[in-house]
C-alpha cells in the first residue's frame, strides 16, 4: 500500500493505523490461531462507527481488499487479508445494560467476557458461546450457540437490533422494523453484509448456575454416547451438556490419577436451582462408571471462562464442523475411533446441543439454516508446537471425512475451515442461500465484504 494512503488514513481516523514498519504491527496482526501467518498492508483500529465509515471509503478508494476483526477468534483467519486492510474493532469494547428493559447494547469489538461481566451484575445473560475470549461480533453473526441454547435459544434469537456500516460507508440500523431484510441476513449470515458496530440483545435471568463435569474412560465412548443421545434431548431445558472426547488436563478439578488420559466427557450447565443438579444428573452412571464426576454451583461468567487458560491465544488450530439430527451407531463408532487416536493433549471434539428453545424459532425466521439439527459438532486439532500442525490437521480432516456421511451436510458457519469449498458454504445455508445472495446484491453488490465464508451477490450468478 502506498505511503500516501496510510498517511491519509492516519490523518482522517481517530484510531491508530498500523503498517508493517510500526512497532505494534506484529502484535496487532497476531490472532487467536497461531497457524495463521497473514500480513495485511495496514491494520486500522477503529475508535468508533465514524472511523469505520471513513475507513471503508479510504479502502475502497485505494482499491484494497478489506477484512473485519472483532475478537480475532476466526479459526481460518478471515479477520486478516494478505496485502489488504484489517478493520479492527477491538477499541470498541463497551457494554451498556438496561436492567429494567433486560437489554444490552454492545460494541462491535467486545468479547464475551465484557458482555458476561456487565450483564452478570444484574443477574442477566445472553446465550452465547463457551469461551469468554471469543468476540461477540463473529459469534453472533454466525448464529451463536452455547451453554444456554436449550433454555434461551441461539444468540441471534436474542438479537434485537444492530448498527451496521455498509459497503458504501453509510451507517444503518437493522431490526424487525428497520431494514428487516438486512436484519434477517445478519442473524446467521456471517460477516457478508457490513461491519456491525453495535449489537442490541435481549437478556435473560441467569446468575448462578449448576456446573457439572462427568468423565468416563475412552473405552466407554460407545456406551456413553448412545446414552447421551437419548438422555439429553428428553431432559428438561434447564439442563444442557456438551459431549467431548479429550485428554484430561493436568490440573484441578481433575484428580492426578487421570491427568493425561484420553477420556470422553460431558460438561453440564443447569439453569434451574443449582441444588437440584445432582438429581438432574442421577443417571450419569448408567452407561458406565465415571472416572470422575464433579458438580458445583458457579457464577455464570466463571463457567464461561472455565476453558480460557487451557486454550489461550497463540496455539496452532485447525477445525471443521457438521450438523447432526441423529447420532447413528455408525457415527458413534467413528467418535470412539478418533477419540482413541487424539494426537495431542489439547485436540478435541465437541457436540453442542442446539435443540430446545432453538427449535421453537421458525426455520425461515432467520438466516440460520438448521433449525432441525440437534447437535453442532466441531473437530479441533490444537497444539502449541508448529511442528505438529500437519498432524493435528490430518486428524481433524480424517475425523471429519469419516463422520461427514452421517451428518446433515452443512456446518455452523463459524466452524468452516479456510480450505473448504463454496459448496460447503452453500450447504451451510441450505435453501436460504439464494435469499442471502439477493440481500447481498442489495447491500454489497460489489462483494466488498468477501474475506469471510462468502455469499456471492446474486448478480454475480446472473
Coordinates of C-alpha atoms in Angstrom, one line a residue:
X1 CA 0.0 0.0 0.0
X2 CA 1.3 3.4 -0.9
X3 CA 2.6 5.6 1.9
X4 CA 0.2 8.3 0.9
X5 CA -2.8 6.1 1.5
X6 CA -1.5 5.1 5.0
X7 CA -0.9 8.8 5.8
X8 CA -4.4 9.7 4.6
X9 CA -5.8 7.1 6.9
X10 CA -3.8 8.3 9.8
X11 CA -4.9 11.9 9.4
X12 CA -8.6 11.0 8.9
X13 CA -9.2 8.4 11.6
X14 CA -9.2 8.8 15.3
X15 CA -7.9 5.3 16.0
X16 CA -4.3 4.3 15.2
X17 CA -3.4 3.0 11.8
X18 CA -0.6 0.4 11.8
X19 CA 1.7 -0.6 8.9
X20 CA 4.4 -3.2 8.7
X21 CA 7.1 -0.6 9.8
X22 CA 5.3 0.2 13.1
X23 CA 6.5 -1.4 16.3
X24 CA 3.0 -2.5 17.3
X25 CA 2.2 -4.2 13.9
X26 CA 3.5 -7.7 14.7
X27 CA 1.4 -7.9 17.8
X28 CA -1.6 -6.3 16.2
X29 CA -1.7 -8.9 13.4
X30 CA -1.5 -11.8 15.8
X31 CA -4.8 -13.5 16.2
X32 CA -6.1 -16.4 18.3
X33 CA -5.0 -19.1 15.9
X34 CA -1.2 -19.0 15.6
X35 CA -1.4 -21.3 12.5
X36 CA -2.4 -18.1 10.6
X37 CA 0.5 -16.0 9.3
X38 CA -1.1 -13.3 7.2
X39 CA 0.3 -9.9 6.7
X40 CA -2.1 -7.0 6.0
X41 CA -0.8 -3.8 4.4
X42 CA -2.5 -2.0 7.2
X43 CA -4.5 -2.6 10.4
X44 CA -7.0 0.2 11.2
X45 CA -8.0 0.2 14.8
X46 CA -11.3 2.0 14.7
X47 CA -12.3 4.1 17.7
X48 CA -16.0 4.3 16.7
X49 CA -18.5 3.9 13.9
X50 CA -17.3 7.1 12.3
X51 CA -13.9 5.6 11.9
X52 CA -15.4 2.5 10.3
X53 CA -17.3 4.7 7.9
X54 CA -14.2 6.6 6.9
X55 CA -12.0 3.6 6.7
X56 CA -14.3 1.8 4.3
X57 CA -14.3 4.8 2.0
X58 CA -10.5 5.1 2.1
X59 CA -10.1 1.3 1.5
X60 CA -12.4 1.4 -1.5
X61 CA -10.7 4.4 -3.0
X62 CA -7.3 2.6 -2.7
X63 CA -8.8 -0.5 -4.4
X64 CA -7.7 -2.6 -1.5
X65 CA -9.3 -5.7 0.0
X66 CA -10.8 -5.5 3.5
X67 CA -11.2 -7.9 6.4
X68 CA -13.0 -7.2 9.7
X69 CA -11.7 -8.2 13.1
X70 CA -13.8 -8.3 16.2
X71 CA -12.4 -10.7 18.7
X72 CA -9.8 -12.3 16.4
X73 CA -11.1 -15.9 17.1
X74 CA -11.7 -16.8 13.4
X75 CA -10.2 -20.3 13.0
X76 CA -9.4 -19.9 9.3
X77 CA -8.0 -16.4 9.9
X78 CA -10.7 -14.5 8.0
X79 CA -10.1 -11.4 10.1
X80 CA -6.9 -10.8 8.2
X81 CA -6.2 -10.5 4.4
X82 CA -2.8 -10.6 2.8
X83 CA -1.8 -7.2 1.5
X84 CA -5.2 -5.7 2.3
X85 CA -6.6 -3.8 5.3
X86 CA -8.0 -5.2 8.5
X87 CA -10.7 -3.1 10.0
X88 CA -10.0 -3.8 13.7
X89 CA -12.9 -3.1 16.1
X90 CA -11.0 -4.1 19.2
X91 CA -11.1 -0.5 20.6
X92 CA -14.9 -0.7 20.6
X93 CA -15.2 -2.9 23.7
X94 CA -18.1 -1.4 25.6
X95 CA -21.4 -2.7 27.0
X96 CA -24.4 -0.7 28.3
X97 CA -27.1 -2.7 30.2
X98 CA -30.7 -1.6 30.7
X99 CA -31.7 -3.9 33.6
X100 CA -35.3 -2.8 33.6
X101 CA -35.8 -3.5 29.9
X102 CA -33.5 -6.5 30.1
X103 CA -31.5 -5.4 27.1
X104 CA -27.8 -4.7 26.5
X105 CA -26.1 -2.6 23.8
X106 CA -22.7 -4.0 23.0
X107 CA -19.8 -2.6 20.9
X108 CA -18.6 -4.5 17.9
X109 CA -15.2 -5.2 19.4
X110 CA -16.4 -6.5 22.7
X111 CA -15.5 -10.0 23.9
X112 CA -17.9 -12.4 25.6
X113 CA -16.1 -11.7 28.9
X114 CA -17.1 -8.0 28.6
X115 CA -20.7 -8.9 27.9
X116 CA -20.9 -11.6 30.7
X117 CA -19.3 -9.3 33.2
X118 CA -21.6 -6.4 32.5
X119 CA -24.8 -8.4 32.5
X120 CA -23.9 -10.6 35.5
X121 CA -24.0 -7.6 37.8
X122 CA -27.8 -7.5 37.2
X123 CA -28.4 -11.3 37.2
X124 CA -28.8 -11.4 33.5
X125 CA -27.1 -13.1 30.5
X126 CA -27.2 -13.6 26.7
X127 CA -27.0 -17.2 25.4
X128 CA -23.6 -17.2 23.7
X129 CA -20.5 -19.3 23.5
X130 CA -18.4 -21.3 25.9
X131 CA -15.1 -19.4 25.8
X132 CA -15.1 -15.9 27.2
X133 CA -12.3 -14.6 25.0
X134 CA -14.5 -15.1 21.9
X135 CA -15.5 -11.9 20.1
X136 CA -19.2 -11.1 20.4
X137 CA -19.5 -10.0 16.7
X138 CA -18.3 -13.1 14.9
X139 CA -20.1 -15.4 17.3
X140 CA -23.4 -13.6 16.8
X141 CA -23.2 -13.2 13.1
X142 CA -22.6 -16.9 12.7
X143 CA -25.7 -17.7 14.8
X144 CA -24.2 -18.3 18.2
X145 CA -24.7 -21.4 20.4
X146 CA -23.5 -22.2 23.9
X147 CA -24.4 -23.3 27.4
X148 CA -27.8 -21.5 27.4
X149 CA -29.1 -22.5 23.9
X150 CA -31.5 -25.2 25.0
X151 CA -33.1 -22.8 27.5
X152 CA -33.0 -19.5 25.7
X153 CA -32.2 -20.2 22.0
X154 CA -29.3 -19.1 19.8
X155 CA -27.6 -15.8 20.2
X156 CA -29.3 -14.5 17.0
X157 CA -32.7 -15.4 18.5
X158 CA -32.0 -12.8 21.2
X159 CA -30.6 -10.1 18.8
X160 CA -33.0 -7.1 18.8
X161 CA -31.1 -4.7 16.6
X162 CA -27.7 -3.9 15.0
X163 CA -25.9 -0.8 13.8
X164 CA -24.2 -1.7 10.5
X165 CA -21.7 0.2 8.3
X166 CA -22.4 -0.9 4.7
X167 CA -20.0 -1.2 1.8
X168 CA -20.8 2.3 0.6
X169 CA -19.8 3.7 4.0
X170 CA -23.3 4.6 5.3
X171 CA -24.5 3.6 8.7
X172 CA -27.9 2.0 9.1
X173 CA -29.8 0.2 11.8
X174 CA -31.2 -3.2 11.2
X175 CA -34.1 -4.6 13.2
X176 CA -37.5 -6.2 12.7
X177 CA -38.9 -2.8 11.6
X178 CA -35.9 -1.1 10.1
X179 CA -34.1 -2.8 7.1
X180 CA -35.7 -6.1 8.1
X181 CA -34.2 -8.0 5.2
X182 CA -30.7 -7.0 6.4
X183 CA -31.7 -7.9 9.9
X184 CA -32.8 -11.4 8.7
X185 CA -29.5 -11.9 6.9
X186 CA -27.3 -10.8 9.9
X187 CA -28.8 -13.5 12.1
X188 CA -26.6 -16.3 10.8
X189 CA -25.3 -15.0 7.5
X190 CA -21.8 -14.2 8.8
X191 CA -19.8 -11.0 8.0
X192 CA -21.1 -10.8 4.5
X193 CA -23.3 -7.7 4.7
X194 CA -21.4 -5.0 6.6
X195 CA -19.5 -4.1 9.7
X196 CA -21.6 -4.3 12.8
X197 CA -20.5 -1.6 15.2
X198 CA -23.1 -2.3 17.9
X199 CA -25.5 -5.1 18.8
X200 CA -28.6 -4.9 21.0
X201 CA -29.6 -8.1 22.8
X202 CA -32.5 -9.4 24.8
X203 CA -31.3 -10.6 28.2
X204 CA -32.5 -13.5 30.4
X205 CA -32.3 -14.1 34.2
X206 CA -29.1 -16.1 34.8
X207 CA -26.8 -15.7 37.7
X208 CA -25.5 -18.8 39.5
X209 CA -25.8 -22.0 37.5
X210 CA -25.1 -25.6 38.4
X211 CA -22.0 -26.9 36.7
X212 CA -21.0 -30.5 36.2
X213 CA -18.2 -32.4 34.6
X214 CA -18.5 -36.1 34.1
X215 CA -15.6 -38.0 32.7
X216 CA -15.5 -41.7 31.6
X217 CA -12.6 -43.8 30.2
X218 CA -12.3 -43.5 26.4
X219 CA -13.2 -47.2 26.1
X220 CA -16.7 -46.3 27.3
X221 CA -17.3 -43.8 24.5
X222 CA -19.8 -46.0 22.6
X223 CA -21.9 -46.7 25.7
X224 CA -21.8 -43.1 26.9
X225 CA -22.6 -41.6 23.6
X226 CA -25.5 -43.9 23.0
X227 CA -26.8 -43.0 26.5
X228 CA -26.2 -39.3 25.9
X229 CA -28.0 -39.2 22.5
X230 CA -31.2 -40.4 24.2
X231 CA -30.8 -38.8 27.6
X232 CA -30.2 -35.1 26.8
X233 CA -32.9 -34.4 24.2
X234 CA -35.6 -35.5 26.6
X235 CA -34.1 -33.8 29.6
X236 CA -35.6 -30.5 30.9
X237 CA -34.4 -27.5 29.0
X238 CA -32.8 -26.2 32.2
X239 CA -30.1 -28.9 31.6
X240 CA -27.6 -28.6 28.9
X241 CA -24.4 -30.5 28.3
X242 CA -21.9 -30.8 25.5
X243 CA -20.2 -34.1 24.8
X244 CA -16.4 -34.2 24.2
X245 CA -13.5 -36.6 23.5
X246 CA -10.4 -35.2 25.2
X247 CA -7.2 -35.6 27.0
X248 CA -7.6 -34.8 30.7
X249 CA -5.6 -31.6 31.5
X250 CA -3.1 -31.7 34.4
X251 CA -4.9 -29.6 37.0
X252 CA -8.0 -29.1 39.1
X253 CA -10.7 -30.1 39.4
X254 CA -9.3 -33.4 37.9
X255 CA -7.6 -35.9 40.2
X256 CA -3.9 -36.6 39.4
X257 CA -4.5 -40.3 38.5
X258 CA -6.5 -39.3 35.4
X259 CA -4.2 -36.5 34.2
X260 CA -3.1 -37.0 30.6
X261 CA -5.5 -39.9 29.9
X262 CA -7.8 -40.0 26.9
X263 CA -11.4 -39.7 28.0
X264 CA -14.9 -38.9 26.9
X265 CA -16.8 -36.3 28.9
X266 CA -19.9 -34.2 29.2
X267 CA -19.7 -30.6 30.6
X268 CA -23.1 -29.8 32.1
X269 CA -24.8 -26.5 32.8
X270 CA -28.0 -26.3 34.8
X271 CA -30.1 -23.1 34.9
X272 CA -32.6 -24.4 37.5
X273 CA -31.9 -24.4 41.2
X274 CA -28.2 -25.4 41.5
X275 CA -29.1 -27.6 44.5
X276 CA -31.2 -29.8 42.1
X277 CA -28.3 -30.5 39.7
X278 CA -27.3 -33.8 41.4
X279 CA -30.8 -35.1 41.0
X280 CA -30.8 -34.0 37.3
X281 CA -27.6 -36.0 36.8
X282 CA -28.6 -39.0 38.8
X283 CA -28.3 -41.2 35.7
X284 CA -24.7 -40.5 34.7
X285 CA -23.5 -43.9 36.0
X286 CA -26.0 -45.8 33.8
X287 CA -23.7 -46.1 30.7
X288 CA -20.5 -46.7 32.6
X289 CA -18.9 -45.9 35.9
X290 CA -17.5 -42.4 35.7
X291 CA -13.7 -41.9 36.3
X292 CA -14.6 -38.5 37.7
X293 CA -17.8 -36.6 38.4
X294 CA -17.9 -33.1 39.7
X295 CA -20.8 -30.7 40.5
X296 CA -20.8 -27.2 41.9
X297 CA -22.8 -24.0 41.9
X298 CA -20.9 -21.4 39.9
X299 CA -21.4 -17.8 38.8
X300 CA -22.2 -17.9 35.1
X301 CA -19.2 -15.9 34.0
X302 CA -16.9 -18.4 35.8
X303 CA -18.4 -21.2 33.7
X304 CA -17.9 -19.1 30.5
X305 CA -14.2 -18.6 31.3
X306 CA -13.5 -22.1 32.5
X307 CA -11.5 -23.1 29.4
X308 CA -9.7 -19.8 28.8
X309 CA -6.5 -20.7 30.5
X310 CA -6.5 -24.2 28.9
X311 CA -6.7 -22.8 25.3
X312 CA -5.1 -19.3 25.3
X313 CA -4.4 -17.3 22.3
X314 CA -1.3 -18.3 20.3
X315 CA -1.9 -22.0 19.8
X316 CA -2.0 -23.9 16.5
X317 CA -5.6 -24.6 15.5
X318 CA -7.4 -26.5 12.7
X319 CA -11.1 -27.2 12.8
X320 CA -14.0 -28.4 10.8
X321 CA -17.7 -28.9 11.8
X322 CA -21.0 -30.5 10.9
X323 CA -24.6 -30.5 12.0
X324 CA -26.4 -33.7 13.1
X325 CA -30.0 -34.6 13.6
X326 CA -29.2 -38.1 14.9
X327 CA -26.2 -40.0 16.2
X328 CA -26.3 -43.3 14.5
X329 CA -24.4 -46.3 15.8
X330 CA -22.0 -46.0 12.9
X331 CA -21.3 -42.4 13.9
X332 CA -20.8 -43.4 17.5
X333 CA -18.2 -45.9 16.3
X334 CA -16.3 -43.1 14.4
X335 CA -16.3 -41.0 17.6
X336 CA -14.8 -43.9 19.5
X337 CA -12.1 -44.5 16.9
X338 CA -10.9 -40.9 16.7
X339 CA -11.3 -40.3 20.4
X340 CA -8.9 -43.1 20.9
X341 CA -6.5 -41.5 18.5
X342 CA -6.4 -38.0 19.8
X343 CA -3.0 -36.8 18.5
X344 CA -2.1 -34.0 21.1
X345 CA -3.1 -33.1 24.6
X346 CA -5.4 -30.2 23.6
X347 CA -7.1 -31.7 20.5
X348 CA -10.7 -32.5 21.0
X349 CA -14.2 -33.0 19.6
X350 CA -17.3 -31.3 20.9
X351 CA -21.0 -32.0 20.2
X352 CA -23.1 -28.9 21.3
X353 CA -26.8 -29.4 21.8
X354 CA -28.9 -27.0 19.8
X355 CA -32.4 -28.2 20.4
X356 CA -35.0 -26.9 22.9
X357 CA -35.7 -23.2 22.6
X358 CA -33.7 -23.1 19.3
X359 CA -36.2 -25.4 17.8
X360 CA -39.1 -23.1 18.6
X361 CA -38.0 -20.4 16.1
X362 CA -39.3 -20.9 12.6
X363 CA -36.9 -22.3 10.0
X364 CA -37.3 -19.2 7.8
X365 CA -37.3 -16.6 10.6
X366 CA -33.5 -16.2 10.5
X367 CA -30.7 -17.0 8.1
X368 CA -29.6 -19.9 10.3
X369 CA -30.4 -22.9 8.1
X370 CA -30.5 -25.8 10.5
X371 CA -33.4 -25.4 12.9
X372 CA -33.9 -29.2 12.7
X373 CA -30.4 -30.0 13.9
X374 CA -29.9 -31.4 17.4
X375 CA -26.1 -31.1 17.6
X376 CA -23.4 -28.9 16.2
X377 CA -20.2 -30.8 16.0
X378 CA -16.6 -29.5 15.8
X379 CA -13.4 -31.4 15.4
X380 CA -10.5 -29.3 16.6
X381 CA -6.8 -30.1 16.2
X382 CA -4.9 -28.0 18.8
X383 CA -1.3 -27.8 19.9
X384 CA 1.3 -25.1 20.9
X385 CA 4.0 -26.5 18.6
X386 CA 4.0 -25.5 14.9
X387 CA 5.9 -28.8 14.2
X388 CA 2.6 -30.6 15.0
X389 CA 0.4 -28.5 12.6
X390 CA 0.3 -31.2 9.9
X391 CA -0.5 -33.9 12.5
X392 CA -3.4 -32.1 14.1
X393 CA -4.8 -31.0 10.7
X394 CA -4.7 -34.6 9.4
X395 CA -6.5 -36.0 12.5
X396 CA -9.2 -33.4 12.1
X397 CA -9.7 -33.9 8.3
X398 CA -9.7 -37.7 8.7
X399 CA -12.3 -37.5 11.5
X400 CA -14.5 -35.1 9.5
X401 CA -14.3 -37.2 6.3
X402 CA -15.3 -40.4 8.1
X403 CA -18.1 -38.8 10.1
X404 CA -19.5 -36.4 7.4
X405 CA -21.6 -39.1 5.7
X406 CA -23.7 -39.3 8.9
X407 CA -24.2 -35.5 9.1
X408 CA -26.9 -33.2 7.7
X409 CA -24.4 -31.9 5.1
X410 CA -23.7 -28.4 6.4
X411 CA -21.9 -26.8 9.3
X412 CA -22.1 -24.0 11.8
X413 CA -20.5 -21.3 9.6
X414 CA -18.0 -20.4 12.3
X415 CA -16.7 -24.0 12.2
X416 CA -16.0 -24.0 8.5
X417 CA -12.3 -24.1 7.7
X418 CA -10.3 -21.8 5.3
X419 CA -9.8 -24.6 2.7
X420 CA -13.4 -25.6 2.3
X421 CA -15.4 -25.3 -0.9
X422 CA -18.1 -22.9 -2.0
X423 CA -20.4 -26.0 -2.0
X424 CA -19.8 -26.3 1.8
X425 CA -20.9 -22.7 2.3
X426 CA -24.0 -23.3 0.2
X427 CA -24.7 -26.5 2.2
X428 CA -24.4 -24.4 5.4
X429 CA -27.2 -22.1 4.3
X430 CA -29.3 -24.7 2.5
X431 CA -32.2 -23.1 0.7
X432 CA -31.6 -19.8 2.4
X433 CA -28.5 -19.2 0.2
X434 CA -30.4 -17.7 -2.7
X435 CA -32.3 -15.3 -0.5
X436 CA -29.0 -14.3 1.2
X437 CA -27.4 -13.8 -2.2
X438 CA -30.3 -11.4 -3.2
X439 CA -29.8 -9.4 0.0
X440 CA -26.0 -9.4 -0.6
X441 CA -26.6 -7.9 -4.0
X442 CA -28.7 -5.1 -2.4
X443 CA -26.3 -4.1 0.4
X444 CA -22.9 -5.2 -1.1
X445 CA -23.3 -5.6 -4.8
X446 CA -19.5 -5.4 -5.5
X447 CA -18.7 -8.1 -2.8
X448 CA -16.6 -5.7 -0.9
X449 CA -17.0 -7.9 2.2
X450 CA -15.6 -11.1 0.8
X451 CA -12.9 -12.0 3.4
X452 CA -15.4 -14.4 5.0
X453 CA -17.3 -17.6 4.2
X454 CA -18.5 -15.8 1.2
X455 CA -22.0 -15.4 -0.1
X456 CA -21.7 -14.1 -3.7
X457 CA -24.1 -11.3 -4.7
X458 CA -26.9 -12.7 -6.8
X459 CA -25.9 -10.5 -9.8
X460 CA -22.6 -12.4 -9.9
X461 CA -24.5 -15.5 -11.0
X462 CA -26.9 -13.8 -13.4

